[in-house]
């Protein structure tokens, strides 16, 4: 286990994606902006040594998600970019992960 932990106690090579206060204007929703943000974040993480990326979105496949919740990110663009659900801590909040190596 020691070889997996950094000096700060975090898992080496695992990056977390947070969509903090990301807002897409109504006129641009559904045009692929979220997928491009995910692609950019994954690319940045890979280029900087990440082996795994995790995200903690809201599950939009269960029905509409209000703008007040959507800033956490949504399941559908993450799934489209190769993320898989690895845990579910509440009904609408999965933990999603993508291996980069």
PDB file of C-alpha atoms in Angstrom, residues 2-81:
ATOM      1  CA  UNK A   2       2.823   2.405   0.762  1.00  0.00           C
ATOM      2  CA  UNK A   3       3.905   2.514  -2.884  1.00  0.00           C
ATOM      3  CA  UNK A   4       0.412   3.759  -3.814  1.00  0.00           C
ATOM      4  CA  UNK A   5       0.413   6.737  -1.462  1.00  0.00           C
ATOM      5  CA  UNK A   6       2.124  10.053  -1.915  1.00  0.00           C
ATOM      6  CA  UNK A   7       3.808  11.920   0.932  1.00  0.00           C
ATOM      7  CA  UNK A   8       0.502  13.755   1.511  1.00  0.00           C
ATOM      8  CA  UNK A   9      -1.458  10.524   1.897  1.00  0.00           C
ATOM      9  CA  UNK A  10      -3.306  10.764  -1.409  1.00  0.00           C
ATOM     10  CA  UNK A  11      -3.414   7.993  -3.985  1.00  0.00           C
ATOM     11  CA  UNK A  12      -0.620   8.496  -6.510  1.00  0.00           C
ATOM     12  CA  UNK A  13      -1.788   9.127 -10.033  1.00  0.00           C
ATOM     13  CA  UNK A  14      -5.471   9.615  -9.152  1.00  0.00           C
ATOM     14  CA  UNK A  15      -6.934  13.010 -10.011  1.00  0.00           C
ATOM     15  CA  UNK A  16     -10.413  14.232  -9.137  1.00  0.00           C
ATOM     16  CA  UNK A  17     -12.496  16.365 -11.470  1.00  0.00           C
ATOM     17  CA  UNK A  18     -14.699  18.977  -9.860  1.00  0.00           C
ATOM     18  CA  UNK A  19     -16.995  21.145 -11.951  1.00  0.00           C
ATOM     19  CA  UNK A  20     -17.144  23.955  -9.456  1.00  0.00           C
ATOM     20  CA  UNK A  21     -19.487  26.695 -10.558  1.00  0.00           C
ATOM     21  CA  UNK A  22     -19.238  25.794 -14.222  1.00  0.00           C
ATOM     22  CA  UNK A  23     -22.134  27.427 -16.029  1.00  0.00           C
ATOM     23  CA  UNK A  24     -23.101  26.926 -19.647  1.00  0.00           C
ATOM     24  CA  UNK A  25     -25.547  29.487 -20.998  1.00  0.00           C
ATOM     25  CA  UNK A  26     -28.890  28.148 -22.195  1.00  0.00           C
ATOM     26  CA  UNK A  27     -28.093  29.009 -25.813  1.00  0.00           C
ATOM     27  CA  UNK A  28     -25.011  26.734 -25.695  1.00  0.00           C
ATOM     28  CA  UNK A  29     -26.466  23.768 -23.812  1.00  0.00           C
ATOM     29  CA  UNK A  30     -26.609  20.555 -25.803  1.00  0.00           C
ATOM     30  CA  UNK A  31     -23.802  21.644 -28.125  1.00  0.00           C
ATOM     31  CA  UNK A  32     -21.019  19.539 -26.610  1.00  0.00           C
ATOM     32  CA  UNK A  33     -19.476  22.114 -24.263  1.00  0.00           C
ATOM     33  CA  UNK A  34     -19.518  19.709 -21.287  1.00  0.00           C
ATOM     34  CA  UNK A  35     -17.865  16.932 -23.313  1.00  0.00           C
ATOM     35  CA  UNK A  36     -15.116  19.326 -24.419  1.00  0.00           C
ATOM     36  CA  UNK A  37     -14.526  20.348 -20.811  1.00  0.00           C
ATOM     37  CA  UNK A  38     -14.253  16.673 -19.819  1.00  0.00           C
ATOM     38  CA  UNK A  39     -11.856  15.959 -22.713  1.00  0.00           C
ATOM     39  CA  UNK A  40      -9.692  18.922 -21.760  1.00  0.00           C
ATOM     40  CA  UNK A  41      -9.580  17.934 -18.086  1.00  0.00           C
ATOM     41  CA  UNK A  42      -8.692  14.321 -18.928  1.00  0.00           C
ATOM     42  CA  UNK A  43      -5.991  15.440 -21.350  1.00  0.00           C
ATOM     43  CA  UNK A  44      -4.512  17.826 -18.772  1.00  0.00           C
ATOM     44  CA  UNK A  45      -4.542  15.130 -16.096  1.00  0.00           C
ATOM     45  CA  UNK A  46      -2.902  12.571 -18.411  1.00  0.00           C
ATOM     46  CA  UNK A  47      -0.242  15.068 -19.508  1.00  0.00           C
ATOM     47  CA  UNK A  48       0.579  15.719 -15.863  1.00  0.00           C
ATOM     48  CA  UNK A  49       0.959  12.121 -14.749  1.00  0.00           C
ATOM     49  CA  UNK A  50      -2.531  11.025 -13.757  1.00  0.00           C
ATOM     50  CA  UNK A  51      -3.313   7.354 -14.211  1.00  0.00           C
ATOM     51  CA  UNK A  52      -6.911   7.613 -13.016  1.00  0.00           C
ATOM     52  CA  UNK A  53      -9.482  10.410 -13.029  1.00  0.00           C
ATOM     53  CA  UNK A  54     -12.563  10.472 -10.782  1.00  0.00           C
ATOM     54  CA  UNK A  55     -15.637  12.667 -10.904  1.00  0.00           C
ATOM     55  CA  UNK A  56     -18.644  13.075  -8.622  1.00  0.00           C
ATOM     56  CA  UNK A  57     -21.501  14.156 -10.899  1.00  0.00           C
ATOM     57  CA  UNK A  58     -25.273  14.252 -10.636  1.00  0.00           C
ATOM     58  CA  UNK A  59     -27.081  11.443 -12.467  1.00  0.00           C
ATOM     59  CA  UNK A  60     -28.989  13.111 -15.307  1.00  0.00           C
ATOM     60  CA  UNK A  61     -30.044   9.701 -16.677  1.00  0.00           C
ATOM     61  CA  UNK A  62     -32.619   9.482 -13.861  1.00  0.00           C
ATOM     62  CA  UNK A  63     -34.495  12.577 -15.020  1.00  0.00           C
ATOM     63  CA  UNK A  64     -34.083  16.331 -15.275  1.00  0.00           C
ATOM     64  CA  UNK A  65     -31.340  18.006 -13.245  1.00  0.00           C
ATOM     65  CA  UNK A  66     -31.795  21.614 -12.230  1.00  0.00           C
ATOM     66  CA  UNK A  67     -29.119  24.210 -12.880  1.00  0.00           C
ATOM     67  CA  UNK A  68     -28.578  24.441  -9.113  1.00  0.00           C
ATOM     68  CA  UNK A  69     -27.329  20.817  -9.145  1.00  0.00           C
ATOM     69  CA  UNK A  70     -25.780  20.544 -12.605  1.00  0.00           C
ATOM     70  CA  UNK A  71     -22.649  22.500 -11.671  1.00  0.00           C
ATOM     71  CA  UNK A  72     -21.337  19.251 -10.141  1.00  0.00           C
ATOM     72  CA  UNK A  73     -21.179  17.809 -13.652  1.00  0.00           C
ATOM     73  CA  UNK A  74     -23.489  15.265 -15.270  1.00  0.00           C
ATOM     74  CA  UNK A  75     -23.217  11.521 -15.814  1.00  0.00           C
ATOM     75  CA  UNK A  76     -23.995  11.532 -19.547  1.00  0.00           C
ATOM     76  CA  UNK A  77     -20.949  13.497 -20.813  1.00  0.00           C
ATOM     77  CA  UNK A  78     -18.669  11.517 -18.504  1.00  0.00           C
ATOM     78  CA  UNK A  79     -20.069   8.203 -19.746  1.00  0.00           C
ATOM     79  CA  UNK A  80     -19.634   9.379 -23.340  1.00  0.00           C
ATOM     80  CA  UNK A  81     -15.959  10.055 -22.580  1.00  0.00           C
TER      81      UNK A  81
END
